[in-house]
Every structure is written in structure tokens, then in C-alpha cells.
Amino acid sequence: MEGVCCATSHASSSSSENPSKRKQAAEKKPYRGIRMRKWGKWVAEIREPNKRSRIWLGSYSSPVAAARAYDTAVFLLRGPTARLNFPDCVPEFGHQDLSAAAIRKKATEVGARVDAMQAAAPITSPRPDLNEFPTPESSEEN
């Protein structure tokens, strides 16, 4: 799990929903086990098997980091049969019987590492300042 996998698989919905609802859900929630807060942060959590409680997996600035944290937790809980967001990026460790706290710790470590890698990655194109007035040289009126 050293690098960030670039796979972009999307979570599928149940077959009982109509196609337009599935499309809307995929646009709002690109990966399984995550959701976006009103203020833009992505959070991940997973339900414990055979319990009503959930394991909180953290809050992240990107959906990929939250999805990777979820993948780590679901793999630790369910093993190689788990449905992952990034099936090409299977976690290095095998299925283990761990406590909720241990699963949370491992998942947040992975999510934080992915978040840090994405924050450190260079931006490929400069973002224009939308509040700045165009200069005569850069205006398209010639």
C-alpha cells in the first residue's frame, strides 16, 4: 500500500432502484462506505458484522482517501471476499480478527497517508484567480 492506486471503480446500487436514481447516487457518492459532509470533507465509516454499531474511519479532504480507509477496514473485517472500491489495491495485510479500535487505527493510517500524498502532489495546471480582472494582454478582445 505504498502508492496511491488510480483505479476509479464506482460502488453499485441495488437492482431494485431505477437507473436514474442509481446515476444520481453514483454522482453524489462515488465510492462505497463514504459520504460528503456539508462543508466538503469526506468521511468513512463501516458497520460491524452482526452488530448495529459502526466503526468510525475518519474524515478526509478527498473521496479517494476516505475510500481507501474504507477498503482497509472492510478487508480487515471480511478478508479477500470483501467488495473493495479499489480491487487492484488489495491491502498488504491479510484478514485478521481485530478489535474495532485496531481496525479504526489501521484504516485512519491508510487514509491519512493517501490524503498526505494527494496534498503533496503537484497541481498539473495553475488555477486562475476568478476574482482578478483580466489584463489587456490576456483579454481575448483583439
JSON list of C-alpha atoms in Angstrom, two decimals:
[
{"chain": "A", "resi": 1, "resn": "MET", "atom": "CA", "xyz": [0.00, 0.00, 0.00]},
{"chain": "A", "resi": 2, "resn": "GLU", "atom": "CA", "xyz": [2.89, 2.34, -0.62]},
{"chain": "A", "resi": 3, "resn": "GLY", "atom": "CA", "xyz": [1.44, 4.18, -3.62]},
{"chain": "A", "resi": 4, "resn": "VAL", "atom": "CA", "xyz": [-1.97, 5.51, -4.39]},
{"chain": "A", "resi": 5, "resn": "CYS", "atom": "CA", "xyz": [-3.78, 3.32, -6.88]},
{"chain": "A", "resi": 6, "resn": "CYS", "atom": "CA", "xyz": [-5.52, 5.22, -9.62]},
{"chain": "A", "resi": 7, "resn": "ALA", "atom": "CA", "xyz": [-8.43, 2.83, -10.09]},
{"chain": "A", "resi": 8, "resn": "THR", "atom": "CA", "xyz": [-11.79, 4.54, -10.27]},
{"chain": "A", "resi": 9, "resn": "SER", "atom": "CA", "xyz": [-14.38, 1.87, -9.71]},
{"chain": "A", "resi": 10, "resn": "HIS", "atom": "CA", "xyz": [-17.74, 3.08, -8.54]},
{"chain": "A", "resi": 11, "resn": "ALA", "atom": "CA", "xyz": [-19.99, 1.48, -5.98]},
{"chain": "A", "resi": 12, "resn": "SER", "atom": "CA", "xyz": [-23.00, -0.20, -7.49]},
{"chain": "A", "resi": 13, "resn": "SER", "atom": "CA", "xyz": [-26.53, 0.18, -6.20]},
{"chain": "A", "resi": 14, "resn": "SER", "atom": "CA", "xyz": [-29.12, -2.47, -5.66]},
{"chain": "A", "resi": 15, "resn": "SER", "atom": "CA", "xyz": [-31.04, -3.68, -8.70]},
{"chain": "A", "resi": 16, "resn": "SER", "atom": "CA", "xyz": [-34.39, -2.62, -7.20]},
{"chain": "A", "resi": 17, "resn": "GLU", "atom": "CA", "xyz": [-33.63, 1.05, -7.87]},
{"chain": "A", "resi": 18, "resn": "ASN", "atom": "CA", "xyz": [-34.40, 2.59, -11.22]},
{"chain": "A", "resi": 19, "resn": "PRO", "atom": "CA", "xyz": [-31.46, 3.70, -13.43]},
{"chain": "A", "resi": 20, "resn": "SER", "atom": "CA", "xyz": [-31.93, 7.44, -12.85]},
{"chain": "A", "resi": 21, "resn": "LYS", "atom": "CA", "xyz": [-31.75, 7.01, -9.06]},
{"chain": "A", "resi": 22, "resn": "ARG", "atom": "CA", "xyz": [-28.63, 4.86, -9.43]},
{"chain": "A", "resi": 23, "resn": "LYS", "atom": "CA", "xyz": [-26.99, 7.54, -11.57]},
{"chain": "A", "resi": 24, "resn": "GLN", "atom": "CA", "xyz": [-27.83, 10.27, -9.05]},
{"chain": "A", "resi": 25, "resn": "ALA", "atom": "CA", "xyz": [-26.47, 8.16, -6.19]},
{"chain": "A", "resi": 26, "resn": "ALA", "atom": "CA", "xyz": [-23.24, 7.50, -8.10]},
{"chain": "A", "resi": 27, "resn": "GLU", "atom": "CA", "xyz": [-22.75, 11.23, -8.71]},
{"chain": "A", "resi": 28, "resn": "LYS", "atom": "CA", "xyz": [-23.26, 12.09, -5.04]},
{"chain": "A", "resi": 29, "resn": "LYS", "atom": "CA", "xyz": [-21.35, 9.13, -3.59]},
{"chain": "A", "resi": 30, "resn": "PRO", "atom": "CA", "xyz": [-18.55, 7.97, -5.87]},
{"chain": "A", "resi": 31, "resn": "TYR", "atom": "CA", "xyz": [-17.30, 5.17, -3.60]},
{"chain": "A", "resi": 32, "resn": "ARG", "atom": "CA", "xyz": [-18.76, 2.61, -1.22]},
{"chain": "A", "resi": 33, "resn": "GLY", "atom": "CA", "xyz": [-18.64, 3.39, 2.53]},
{"chain": "A", "resi": 34, "resn": "ILE", "atom": "CA", "xyz": [-18.08, 7.15, 2.28]},
{"chain": "A", "resi": 35, "resn": "ARG", "atom": "CA", "xyz": [-20.15, 10.31, 2.27]},
{"chain": "A", "resi": 36, "resn": "MET", "atom": "CA", "xyz": [-19.53, 14.03, 1.98]},
{"chain": "A", "resi": 37, "resn": "ARG", "atom": "CA", "xyz": [-20.24, 16.48, 4.78]},
{"chain": "A", "resi": 38, "resn": "LYS", "atom": "CA", "xyz": [-21.99, 19.77, 4.01]},
{"chain": "A", "resi": 39, "resn": "TRP", "atom": "CA", "xyz": [-18.71, 21.65, 4.34]},
{"chain": "A", "resi": 40, "resn": "GLY", "atom": "CA", "xyz": [-16.85, 19.46, 1.84]},
{"chain": "A", "resi": 41, "resn": "LYS", "atom": "CA", "xyz": [-14.98, 16.92, 3.96]},
{"chain": "A", "resi": 42, "resn": "TRP", "atom": "CA", "xyz": [-15.31, 13.24, 3.10]},
{"chain": "A", "resi": 43, "resn": "VAL", "atom": "CA", "xyz": [-15.97, 10.76, 5.91]},
{"chain": "A", "resi": 44, "resn": "ALA", "atom": "CA", "xyz": [-15.80, 6.99, 6.04]},
{"chain": "A", "resi": 45, "resn": "GLU", "atom": "CA", "xyz": [-17.46, 4.51, 8.37]},
{"chain": "A", "resi": 46, "resn": "ILE", "atom": "CA", "xyz": [-18.37, 0.84, 8.29]},
{"chain": "A", "resi": 47, "resn": "ARG", "atom": "CA", "xyz": [-20.90, -1.28, 10.11]},
{"chain": "A", "resi": 48, "resn": "GLU", "atom": "CA", "xyz": [-19.50, -4.00, 12.33]},
{"chain": "A", "resi": 49, "resn": "PRO", "atom": "CA", "xyz": [-20.57, -7.52, 11.29]},
{"chain": "A", "resi": 50, "resn": "ASN", "atom": "CA", "xyz": [-23.58, -8.85, 13.20]},
{"chain": "A", "resi": 51, "resn": "LYS", "atom": "CA", "xyz": [-23.89, -5.62, 15.20]},
{"chain": "A", "resi": 52, "resn": "ARG", "atom": "CA", "xyz": [-25.79, -2.37, 14.86]},
{"chain": "A", "resi": 53, "resn": "SER", "atom": "CA", "xyz": [-22.76, -0.27, 15.74]},
{"chain": "A", "resi": 54, "resn": "ARG", "atom": "CA", "xyz": [-20.45, 1.41, 13.26]},
{"chain": "A", "resi": 55, "resn": "ILE", "atom": "CA", "xyz": [-16.70, 1.89, 13.22]},
{"chain": "A", "resi": 56, "resn": "TRP", "atom": "CA", "xyz": [-15.73, 5.50, 12.53]},
{"chain": "A", "resi": 57, "resn": "LEU", "atom": "CA", "xyz": [-12.88, 5.56, 9.99]},
{"chain": "A", "resi": 58, "resn": "GLY", "atom": "CA", "xyz": [-12.13, 9.27, 9.89]},
{"chain": "A", "resi": 59, "resn": "SER", "atom": "CA", "xyz": [-12.63, 12.49, 7.99]},
{"chain": "A", "resi": 60, "resn": "TYR", "atom": "CA", "xyz": [-10.58, 13.26, 4.86]},
{"chain": "A", "resi": 61, "resn": "SER", "atom": "CA", "xyz": [-10.18, 16.01, 2.31]},
{"chain": "A", "resi": 62, "resn": "SER", "atom": "CA", "xyz": [-10.55, 13.71, -0.71]},
{"chain": "A", "resi": 63, "resn": "PRO", "atom": "CA", "xyz": [-13.01, 10.94, -1.57]},
{"chain": "A", "resi": 64, "resn": "VAL", "atom": "CA", "xyz": [-10.14, 8.65, -2.59]},
{"chain": "A", "resi": 65, "resn": "ALA", "atom": "CA", "xyz": [-8.55, 8.84, 0.87]},
{"chain": "A", "resi": 66, "resn": "ALA", "atom": "CA", "xyz": [-11.88, 8.06, 2.55]},
{"chain": "A", "resi": 67, "resn": "ALA", "atom": "CA", "xyz": [-12.49, 5.19, 0.13]},
{"chain": "A", "resi": 68, "resn": "ARG", "atom": "CA", "xyz": [-9.03, 3.72, 0.79]},
{"chain": "A", "resi": 69, "resn": "ALA", "atom": "CA", "xyz": [-9.66, 3.89, 4.55]},
{"chain": "A", "resi": 70, "resn": "TYR", "atom": "CA", "xyz": [-12.96, 2.06, 3.99]},
{"chain": "A", "resi": 71, "resn": "ASP", "atom": "CA", "xyz": [-11.23, -0.56, 1.81]},
{"chain": "A", "resi": 72, "resn": "THR", "atom": "CA", "xyz": [-8.69, -1.22, 4.56]},
{"chain": "A", "resi": 73, "resn": "ALA", "atom": "CA", "xyz": [-11.41, -1.69, 7.17]},
{"chain": "A", "resi": 74, "resn": "VAL", "atom": "CA", "xyz": [-13.65, -3.88, 5.01]},
{"chain": "A", "resi": 75, "resn": "PHE", "atom": "CA", "xyz": [-10.68, -6.06, 4.05]},
{"chain": "A", "resi": 76, "resn": "LEU", "atom": "CA", "xyz": [-9.73, -6.49, 7.72]},
{"chain": "A", "resi": 77, "resn": "LEU", "atom": "CA", "xyz": [-13.32, -7.40, 8.58]},
{"chain": "A", "resi": 78, "resn": "ARG", "atom": "CA", "xyz": [-14.25, -9.63, 5.65]},
{"chain": "A", "resi": 79, "resn": "GLY", "atom": "CA", "xyz": [-10.98, -10.81, 4.11]},
{"chain": "A", "resi": 80, "resn": "PRO", "atom": "CA", "xyz": [-10.34, -11.48, 0.42]},
{"chain": "A", "resi": 81, "resn": "THR", "atom": "CA", "xyz": [-14.07, -11.80, -0.34]},
{"chain": "A", "resi": 82, "resn": "ALA", "atom": "CA", "xyz": [-14.65, -8.12, 0.55]},
{"chain": "A", "resi": 83, "resn": "ARG", "atom": "CA", "xyz": [-16.06, -5.80, -2.11]},
{"chain": "A", "resi": 84, "resn": "LEU", "atom": "CA", "xyz": [-13.43, -3.09, -2.44]},
{"chain": "A", "resi": 85, "resn": "ASN", "atom": "CA", "xyz": [-13.58, 0.31, -4.09]},
{"chain": "A", "resi": 86, "resn": "PHE", "atom": "CA", "xyz": [-10.09, -0.31, -5.49]},
{"chain": "A", "resi": 87, "resn": "PRO", "atom": "CA", "xyz": [-9.82, -4.07, -6.13]},
{"chain": "A", "resi": 88, "resn": "ASP", "atom": "CA", "xyz": [-6.40, -3.58, -7.76]},
{"chain": "A", "resi": 89, "resn": "CYS", "atom": "CA", "xyz": [-5.07, -2.20, -4.47]},
{"chain": "A", "resi": 90, "resn": "VAL", "atom": "CA", "xyz": [-5.55, -5.08, -2.08]},
{"chain": "A", "resi": 91, "resn": "PRO", "atom": "CA", "xyz": [-4.10, -4.21, 1.35]},
{"chain": "A", "resi": 92, "resn": "GLU", "atom": "CA", "xyz": [-0.77, -5.85, 2.23]},
{"chain": "A", "resi": 93, "resn": "PHE", "atom": "CA", "xyz": [-2.02, -7.44, 5.44]},
{"chain": "A", "resi": 94, "resn": "GLY", "atom": "CA", "xyz": [-4.28, -10.46, 5.49]},
{"chain": "A", "resi": 95, "resn": "HIS", "atom": "CA", "xyz": [-7.66, -10.92, 7.13]},
{"chain": "A", "resi": 96, "resn": "GLN", "atom": "CA", "xyz": [-7.27, -10.64, 10.88]},
{"chain": "A", "resi": 97, "resn": "ASP", "atom": "CA", "xyz": [-9.61, -10.78, 13.83]},
{"chain": "A", "resi": 98, "resn": "LEU", "atom": "CA", "xyz": [-9.10, -7.31, 15.24]},
{"chain": "A", "resi": 99, "resn": "SER", "atom": "CA", "xyz": [-10.99, -5.08, 17.61]},
{"chain": "A", "resi": 100, "resn": "ALA", "atom": "CA", "xyz": [-12.90, -2.08, 16.34]},
{"chain": "A", "resi": 101, "resn": "ALA", "atom": "CA", "xyz": [-10.18, 0.20, 17.72]},
{"chain": "A", "resi": 102, "resn": "ALA", "atom": "CA", "xyz": [-7.42, -1.68, 15.87]},
{"chain": "A", "resi": 103, "resn": "ILE", "atom": "CA", "xyz": [-9.40, -1.57, 12.61]},
{"chain": "A", "resi": 104, "resn": "ARG", "atom": "CA", "xyz": [-10.03, 2.16, 13.08]},
{"chain": "A", "resi": 105, "resn": "LYS", "atom": "CA", "xyz": [-6.32, 2.77, 13.71]},
{"chain": "A", "resi": 106, "resn": "LYS", "atom": "CA", "xyz": [-5.15, 0.90, 10.58]},
{"chain": "A", "resi": 107, "resn": "ALA", "atom": "CA", "xyz": [-7.83, 2.48, 8.38]},
{"chain": "A", "resi": 108, "resn": "THR", "atom": "CA", "xyz": [-7.09, 6.02, 9.54]},
{"chain": "A", "resi": 109, "resn": "GLU", "atom": "CA", "xyz": [-3.36, 5.48, 8.98]},
{"chain": "A", "resi": 110, "resn": "VAL", "atom": "CA", "xyz": [-4.02, 4.47, 5.37]},
{"chain": "A", "resi": 111, "resn": "GLY", "atom": "CA", "xyz": [-6.49, 7.30, 4.78]},
{"chain": "A", "resi": 112, "resn": "ALA", "atom": "CA", "xyz": [-4.16, 9.91, 6.27]},
{"chain": "A", "resi": 113, "resn": "ARG", "atom": "CA", "xyz": [-1.27, 8.63, 4.14]},
{"chain": "A", "resi": 114, "resn": "VAL", "atom": "CA", "xyz": [-3.36, 8.88, 0.95]},
{"chain": "A", "resi": 115, "resn": "ASP", "atom": "CA", "xyz": [-4.59, 12.35, 1.94]},
{"chain": "A", "resi": 116, "resn": "ALA", "atom": "CA", "xyz": [-1.00, 13.49, 2.52]},
{"chain": "A", "resi": 117, "resn": "MET", "atom": "CA", "xyz": [0.17, 12.05, -0.80]},
{"chain": "A", "resi": 118, "resn": "GLN", "atom": "CA", "xyz": [-2.60, 13.83, -2.68]},
{"chain": "A", "resi": 119, "resn": "ALA", "atom": "CA", "xyz": [-1.90, 17.12, -0.89]},
{"chain": "A", "resi": 120, "resn": "ALA", "atom": "CA", "xyz": [1.81, 16.86, -1.72]},
{"chain": "A", "resi": 121, "resn": "ALA", "atom": "CA", "xyz": [1.21, 16.01, -5.39]},
{"chain": "A", "resi": 122, "resn": "PRO", "atom": "CA", "xyz": [1.96, 18.94, -7.71]},
{"chain": "A", "resi": 123, "resn": "ILE", "atom": "CA", "xyz": [-1.02, 20.62, -9.33]},
{"chain": "A", "resi": 124, "resn": "THR", "atom": "CA", "xyz": [-0.81, 19.97, -13.07]},
{"chain": "A", "resi": 125, "resn": "SER", "atom": "CA", "xyz": [-2.41, 23.21, -14.21]},
{"chain": "A", "resi": 126, "resn": "PRO", "atom": "CA", "xyz": [-2.49, 26.55, -12.41]},
{"chain": "A", "resi": 127, "resn": "ARG", "atom": "CA", "xyz": [-5.88, 27.61, -11.19]},
{"chain": "A", "resi": 128, "resn": "PRO", "atom": "CA", "xyz": [-6.97, 31.03, -12.42]},
{"chain": "A", "resi": 129, "resn": "ASP", "atom": "CA", "xyz": [-7.94, 33.64, -9.86]},
{"chain": "A", "resi": 130, "resn": "LEU", "atom": "CA", "xyz": [-11.59, 34.21, -10.65]},
{"chain": "A", "resi": 131, "resn": "ASN", "atom": "CA", "xyz": [-11.68, 37.42, -8.62]},
{"chain": "A", "resi": 132, "resn": "GLU", "atom": "CA", "xyz": [-8.95, 39.07, -10.69]},
{"chain": "A", "resi": 133, "resn": "PHE", "atom": "CA", "xyz": [-9.85, 41.34, -13.61]},
{"chain": "A", "resi": 134, "resn": "PRO", "atom": "CA", "xyz": [-8.28, 40.29, -16.91]},
{"chain": "A", "resi": 135, "resn": "THR", "atom": "CA", "xyz": [-5.31, 42.35, -18.08]},
{"chain": "A", "resi": 136, "resn": "PRO", "atom": "CA", "xyz": [-5.41, 43.81, -21.61]},
{"chain": "A", "resi": 137, "resn": "GLU", "atom": "CA", "xyz": [-2.71, 41.39, -22.77]},
{"chain": "A", "resi": 138, "resn": "SER", "atom": "CA", "xyz": [-4.68, 38.35, -21.67]},
{"chain": "A", "resi": 139, "resn": "SER", "atom": "CA", "xyz": [-8.11, 39.50, -22.82]},
{"chain": "A", "resi": 140, "resn": "GLU", "atom": "CA", "xyz": [-9.49, 37.82, -25.90]},
{"chain": "A", "resi": 141, "resn": "GLU", "atom": "CA", "xyz": [-10.79, 41.07, -27.40]},
{"chain": "A", "resi": 142, "resn": "ASN", "atom": "CA", "xyz": [-8.25, 41.90, -30.13]}
]
